[in-house]
N, C-alpha and C. Protein backbone atom coordinates (compact mmCIF):
# COMPACT_ATOMS: atom_id res chain seq x y z
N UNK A 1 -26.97 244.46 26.67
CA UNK A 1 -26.63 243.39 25.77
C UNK A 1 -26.02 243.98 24.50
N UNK A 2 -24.68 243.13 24.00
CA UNK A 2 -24.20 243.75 22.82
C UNK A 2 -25.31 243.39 21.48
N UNK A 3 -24.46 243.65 20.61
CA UNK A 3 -25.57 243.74 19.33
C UNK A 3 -24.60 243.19 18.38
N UNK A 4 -24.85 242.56 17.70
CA UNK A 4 -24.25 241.70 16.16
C UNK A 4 -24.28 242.64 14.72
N UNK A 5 -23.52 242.72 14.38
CA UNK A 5 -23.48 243.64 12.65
C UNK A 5 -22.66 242.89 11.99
N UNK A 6 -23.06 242.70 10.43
CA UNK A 6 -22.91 242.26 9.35
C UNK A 6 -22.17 243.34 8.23
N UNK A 7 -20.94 243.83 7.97
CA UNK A 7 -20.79 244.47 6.90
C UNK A 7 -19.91 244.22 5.79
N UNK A 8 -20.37 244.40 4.29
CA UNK A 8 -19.95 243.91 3.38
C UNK A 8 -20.85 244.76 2.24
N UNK A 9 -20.52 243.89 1.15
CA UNK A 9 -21.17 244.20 -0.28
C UNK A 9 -22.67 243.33 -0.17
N UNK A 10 -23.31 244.28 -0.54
CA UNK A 10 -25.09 243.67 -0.52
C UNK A 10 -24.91 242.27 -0.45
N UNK A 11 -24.74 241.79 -1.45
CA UNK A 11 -24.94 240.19 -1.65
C UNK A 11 -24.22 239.39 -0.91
N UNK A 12 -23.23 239.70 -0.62
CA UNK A 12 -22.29 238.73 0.83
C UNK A 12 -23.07 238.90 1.84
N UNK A 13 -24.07 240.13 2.11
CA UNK A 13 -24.22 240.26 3.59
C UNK A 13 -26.02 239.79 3.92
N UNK A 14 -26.42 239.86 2.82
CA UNK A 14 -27.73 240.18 2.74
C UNK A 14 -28.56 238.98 3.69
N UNK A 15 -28.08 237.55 3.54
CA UNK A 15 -28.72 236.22 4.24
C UNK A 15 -28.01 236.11 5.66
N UNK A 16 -27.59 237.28 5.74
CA UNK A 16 -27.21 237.62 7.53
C UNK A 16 -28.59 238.02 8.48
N UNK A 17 -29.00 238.83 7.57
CA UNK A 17 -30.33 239.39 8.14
C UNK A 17 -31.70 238.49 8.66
N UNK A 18 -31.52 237.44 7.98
CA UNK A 18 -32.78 235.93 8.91
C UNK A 18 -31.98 235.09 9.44
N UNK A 19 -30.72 235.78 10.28
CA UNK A 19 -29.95 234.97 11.58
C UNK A 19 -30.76 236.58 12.72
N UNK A 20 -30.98 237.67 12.17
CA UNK A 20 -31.45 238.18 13.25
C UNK A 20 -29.97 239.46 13.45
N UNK A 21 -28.93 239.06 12.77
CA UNK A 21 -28.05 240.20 12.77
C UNK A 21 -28.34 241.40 11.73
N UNK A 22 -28.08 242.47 12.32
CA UNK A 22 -27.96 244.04 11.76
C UNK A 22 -26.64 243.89 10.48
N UNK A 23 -27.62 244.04 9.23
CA UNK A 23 -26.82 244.29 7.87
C UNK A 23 -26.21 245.67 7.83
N UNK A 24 -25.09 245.83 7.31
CA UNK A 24 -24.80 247.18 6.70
C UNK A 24 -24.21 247.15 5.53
N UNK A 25 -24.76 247.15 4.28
CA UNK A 25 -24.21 246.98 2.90
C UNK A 25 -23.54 248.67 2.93
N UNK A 26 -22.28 248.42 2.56
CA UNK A 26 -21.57 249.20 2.18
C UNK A 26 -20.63 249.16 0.75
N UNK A 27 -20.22 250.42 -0.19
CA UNK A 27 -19.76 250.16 -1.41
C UNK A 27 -18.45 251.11 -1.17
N UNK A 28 -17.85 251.76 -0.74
CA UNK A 28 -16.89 252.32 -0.68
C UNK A 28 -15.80 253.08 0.48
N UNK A 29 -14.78 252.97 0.39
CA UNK A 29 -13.27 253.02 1.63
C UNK A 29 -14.12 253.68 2.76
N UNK A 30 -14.70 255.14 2.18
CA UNK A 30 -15.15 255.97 3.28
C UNK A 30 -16.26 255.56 3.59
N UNK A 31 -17.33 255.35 3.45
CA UNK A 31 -18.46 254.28 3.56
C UNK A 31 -18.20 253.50 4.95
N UNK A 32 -17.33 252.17 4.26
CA UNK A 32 -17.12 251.73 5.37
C UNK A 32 -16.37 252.15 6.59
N UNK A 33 -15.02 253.07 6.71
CA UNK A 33 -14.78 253.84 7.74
C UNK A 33 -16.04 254.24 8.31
N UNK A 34 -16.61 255.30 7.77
CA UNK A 34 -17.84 255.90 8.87
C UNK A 34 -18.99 254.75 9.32
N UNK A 35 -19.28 253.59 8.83
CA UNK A 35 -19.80 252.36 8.99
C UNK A 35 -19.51 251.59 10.49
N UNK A 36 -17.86 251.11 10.57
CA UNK A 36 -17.27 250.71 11.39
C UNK A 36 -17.55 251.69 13.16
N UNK A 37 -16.94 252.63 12.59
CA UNK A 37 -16.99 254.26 13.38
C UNK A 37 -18.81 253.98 13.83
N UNK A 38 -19.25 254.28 13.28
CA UNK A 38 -20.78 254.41 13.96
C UNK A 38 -20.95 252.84 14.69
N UNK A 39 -20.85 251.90 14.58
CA UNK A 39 -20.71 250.60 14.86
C UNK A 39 -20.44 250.26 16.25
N UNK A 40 -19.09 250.65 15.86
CA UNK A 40 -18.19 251.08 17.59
C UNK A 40 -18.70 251.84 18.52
N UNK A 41 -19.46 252.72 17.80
CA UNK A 41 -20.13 253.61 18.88
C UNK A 41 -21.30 253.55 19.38
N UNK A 42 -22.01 252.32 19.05
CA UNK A 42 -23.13 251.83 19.23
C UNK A 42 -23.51 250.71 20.26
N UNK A 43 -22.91 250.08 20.49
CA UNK A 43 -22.78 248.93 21.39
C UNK A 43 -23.16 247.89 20.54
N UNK A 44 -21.90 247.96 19.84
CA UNK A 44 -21.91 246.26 18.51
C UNK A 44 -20.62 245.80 19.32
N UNK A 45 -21.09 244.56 19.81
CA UNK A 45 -19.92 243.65 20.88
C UNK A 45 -19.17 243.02 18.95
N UNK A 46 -19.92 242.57 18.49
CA UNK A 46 -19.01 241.38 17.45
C UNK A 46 -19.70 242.31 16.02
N UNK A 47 -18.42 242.90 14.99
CA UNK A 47 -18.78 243.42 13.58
C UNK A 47 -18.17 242.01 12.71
N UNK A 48 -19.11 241.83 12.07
CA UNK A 48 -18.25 240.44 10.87
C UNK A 48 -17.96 241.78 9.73
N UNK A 49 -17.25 241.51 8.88
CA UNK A 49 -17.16 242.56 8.18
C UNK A 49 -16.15 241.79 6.60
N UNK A 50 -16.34 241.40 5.61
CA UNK A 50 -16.21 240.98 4.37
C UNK A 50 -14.53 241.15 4.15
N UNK A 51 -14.34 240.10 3.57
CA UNK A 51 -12.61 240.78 3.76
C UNK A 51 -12.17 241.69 3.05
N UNK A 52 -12.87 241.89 1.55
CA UNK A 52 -12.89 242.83 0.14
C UNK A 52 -13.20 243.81 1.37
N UNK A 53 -13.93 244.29 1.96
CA UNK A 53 -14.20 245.52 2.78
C UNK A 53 -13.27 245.76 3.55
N UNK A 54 -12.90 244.40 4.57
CA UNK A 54 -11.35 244.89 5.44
C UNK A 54 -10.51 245.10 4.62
N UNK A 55 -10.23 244.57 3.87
CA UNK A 55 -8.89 245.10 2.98
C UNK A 55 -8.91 246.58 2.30
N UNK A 56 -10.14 247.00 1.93
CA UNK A 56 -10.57 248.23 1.52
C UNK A 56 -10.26 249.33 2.85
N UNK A 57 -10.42 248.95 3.96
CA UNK A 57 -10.44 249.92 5.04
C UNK A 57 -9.57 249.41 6.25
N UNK A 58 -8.14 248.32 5.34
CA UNK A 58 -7.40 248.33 6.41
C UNK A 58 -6.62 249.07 7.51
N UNK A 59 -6.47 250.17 7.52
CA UNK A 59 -5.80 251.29 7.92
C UNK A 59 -7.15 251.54 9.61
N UNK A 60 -8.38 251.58 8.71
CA UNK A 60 -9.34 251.93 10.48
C UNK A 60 -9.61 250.17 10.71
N UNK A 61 -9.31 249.06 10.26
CA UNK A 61 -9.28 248.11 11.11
C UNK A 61 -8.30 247.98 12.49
N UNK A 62 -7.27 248.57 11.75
CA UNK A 62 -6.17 248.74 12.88
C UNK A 62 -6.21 249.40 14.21
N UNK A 63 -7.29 250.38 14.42
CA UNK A 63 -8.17 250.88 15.96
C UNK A 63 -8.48 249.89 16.60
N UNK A 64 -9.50 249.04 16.04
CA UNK A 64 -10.22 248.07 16.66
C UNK A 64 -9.16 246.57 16.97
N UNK A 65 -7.81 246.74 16.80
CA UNK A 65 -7.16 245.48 16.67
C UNK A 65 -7.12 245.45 18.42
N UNK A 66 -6.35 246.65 19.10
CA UNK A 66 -5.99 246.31 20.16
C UNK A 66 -7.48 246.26 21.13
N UNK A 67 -8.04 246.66 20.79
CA UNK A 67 -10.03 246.92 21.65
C UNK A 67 -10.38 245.63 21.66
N UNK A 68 -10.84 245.24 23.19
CA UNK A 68 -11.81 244.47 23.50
C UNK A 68 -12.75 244.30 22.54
N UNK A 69 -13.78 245.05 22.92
CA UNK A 69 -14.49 245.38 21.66
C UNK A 69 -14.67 246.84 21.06
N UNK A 70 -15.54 246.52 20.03
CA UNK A 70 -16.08 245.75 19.09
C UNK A 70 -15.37 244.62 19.04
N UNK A 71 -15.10 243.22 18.50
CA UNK A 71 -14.50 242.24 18.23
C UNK A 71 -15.01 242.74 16.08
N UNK A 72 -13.73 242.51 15.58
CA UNK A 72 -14.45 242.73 14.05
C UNK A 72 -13.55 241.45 13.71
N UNK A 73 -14.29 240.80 12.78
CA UNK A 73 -13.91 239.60 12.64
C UNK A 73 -14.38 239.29 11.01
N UNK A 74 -13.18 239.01 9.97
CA UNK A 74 -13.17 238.73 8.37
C UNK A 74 -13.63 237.93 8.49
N UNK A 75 -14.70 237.94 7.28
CA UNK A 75 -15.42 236.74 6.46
C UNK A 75 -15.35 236.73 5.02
N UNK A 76 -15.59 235.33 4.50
CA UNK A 76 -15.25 235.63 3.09
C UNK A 76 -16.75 236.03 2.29
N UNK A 77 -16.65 236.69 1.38
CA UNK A 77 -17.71 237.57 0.53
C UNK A 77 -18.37 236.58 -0.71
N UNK A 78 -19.06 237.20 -1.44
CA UNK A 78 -19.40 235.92 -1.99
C UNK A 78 -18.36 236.23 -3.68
N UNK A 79 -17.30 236.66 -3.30
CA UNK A 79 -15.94 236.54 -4.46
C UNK A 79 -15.48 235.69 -3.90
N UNK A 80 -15.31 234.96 -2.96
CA UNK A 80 -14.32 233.84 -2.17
C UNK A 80 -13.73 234.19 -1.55
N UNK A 81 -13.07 233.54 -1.14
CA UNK A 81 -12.03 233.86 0.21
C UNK A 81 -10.47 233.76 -0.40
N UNK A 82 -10.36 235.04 0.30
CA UNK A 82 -8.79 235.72 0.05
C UNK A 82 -7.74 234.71 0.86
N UNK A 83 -8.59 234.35 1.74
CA UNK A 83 -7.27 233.81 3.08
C UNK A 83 -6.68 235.07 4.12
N UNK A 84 -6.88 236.24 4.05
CA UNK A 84 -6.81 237.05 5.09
C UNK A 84 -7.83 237.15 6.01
N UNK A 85 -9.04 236.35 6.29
CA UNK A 85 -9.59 236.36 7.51
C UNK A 85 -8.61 235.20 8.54
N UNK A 86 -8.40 234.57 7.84
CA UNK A 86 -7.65 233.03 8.38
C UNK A 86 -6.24 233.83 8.78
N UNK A 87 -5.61 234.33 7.98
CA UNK A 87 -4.35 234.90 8.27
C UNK A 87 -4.49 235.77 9.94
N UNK A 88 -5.80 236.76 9.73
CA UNK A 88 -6.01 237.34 10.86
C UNK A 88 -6.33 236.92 12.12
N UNK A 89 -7.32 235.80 11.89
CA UNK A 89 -7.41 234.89 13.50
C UNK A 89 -5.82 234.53 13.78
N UNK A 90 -5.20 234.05 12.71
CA UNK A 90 -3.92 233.17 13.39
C UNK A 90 -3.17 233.84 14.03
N UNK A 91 -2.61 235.59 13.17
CA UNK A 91 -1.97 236.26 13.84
C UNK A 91 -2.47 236.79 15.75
N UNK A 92 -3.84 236.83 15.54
CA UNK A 92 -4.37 237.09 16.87
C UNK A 92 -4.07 236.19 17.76
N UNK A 93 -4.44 235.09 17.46
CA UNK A 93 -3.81 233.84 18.30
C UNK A 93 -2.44 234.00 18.43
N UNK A 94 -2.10 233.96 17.72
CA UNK A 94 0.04 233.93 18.33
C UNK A 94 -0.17 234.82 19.28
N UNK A 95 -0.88 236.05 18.83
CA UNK A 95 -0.65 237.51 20.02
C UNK A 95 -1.00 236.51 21.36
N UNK A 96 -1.74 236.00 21.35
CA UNK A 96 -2.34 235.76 22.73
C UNK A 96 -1.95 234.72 23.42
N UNK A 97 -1.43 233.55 22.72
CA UNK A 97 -0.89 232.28 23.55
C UNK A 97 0.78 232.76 23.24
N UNK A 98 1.35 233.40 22.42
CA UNK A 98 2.83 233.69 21.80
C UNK A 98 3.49 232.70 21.32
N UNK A 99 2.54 232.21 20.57
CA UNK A 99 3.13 230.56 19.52
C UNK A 99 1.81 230.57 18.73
N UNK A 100 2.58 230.36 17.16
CA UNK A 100 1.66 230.25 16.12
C UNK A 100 1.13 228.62 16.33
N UNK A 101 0.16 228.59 16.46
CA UNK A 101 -0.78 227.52 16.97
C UNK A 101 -0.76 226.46 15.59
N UNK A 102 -0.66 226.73 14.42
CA UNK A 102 -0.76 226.11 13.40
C UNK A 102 0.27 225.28 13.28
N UNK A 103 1.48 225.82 13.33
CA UNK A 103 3.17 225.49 13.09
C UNK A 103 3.91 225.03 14.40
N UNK A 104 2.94 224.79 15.19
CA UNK A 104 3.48 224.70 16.97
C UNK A 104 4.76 225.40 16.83
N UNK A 105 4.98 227.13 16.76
CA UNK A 105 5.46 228.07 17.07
C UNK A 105 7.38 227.69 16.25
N UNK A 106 7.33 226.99 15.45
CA UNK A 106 8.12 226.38 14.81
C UNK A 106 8.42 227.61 13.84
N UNK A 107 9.93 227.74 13.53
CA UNK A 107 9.56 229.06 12.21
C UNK A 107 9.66 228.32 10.88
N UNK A 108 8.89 228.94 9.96
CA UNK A 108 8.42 228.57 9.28
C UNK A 108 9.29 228.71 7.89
């Protein structure tokens, strides 16, 4: 059975932990690289991971884009939401049906 992880800044992640998912408060680029990295190598099917953090460590999100799993999937932190988790499902979706689902594949 896979396993669920939570990573972000303490306070975004912290009321993850009485759903029963694995927290990983992390504060910095390399942090979270080796975070992700151990993650992947663990048998974590789904990482949620803060978008202030994806954006911090966009460069090793980009491994996990084409992988089954892990599945890592932006959430917003408790600064708000950037709009790059939303940006990221959508782009995934076009990948996969090859029409932006929002714009019925219309350019924009």
């Amino acid at each position: 059975m896979y396993k669920i992880a939570v990573v972000g800044d303490y306070d975004s992640i912290y009321g993850f932990a009485t759903l029963g998912l694995d927290i990983c408060p992390v504060s910095g680029q390399e942090e979270i690289r080796k975070t992700l990295a151990r993650l992947a190598g663990e048998r974590y099917g789904i990482i949620y991971i803060t978008e202030a953090a994806a954006d911090a460590a966009a460069d090793e999100l980009e491994r996990y884009q084409e992988m089954t799993l892990p599945a890592v999937i932006r959430i917003p932190g408790v600064s708000g939401n950037t709009g790059s988790g939303v940006e990221g499902v959508r782009k995934t979706v076009e990948q996969a049906v090859g029409s932006d689902i929002l714009f019925g594949g219309v350019d924009k």
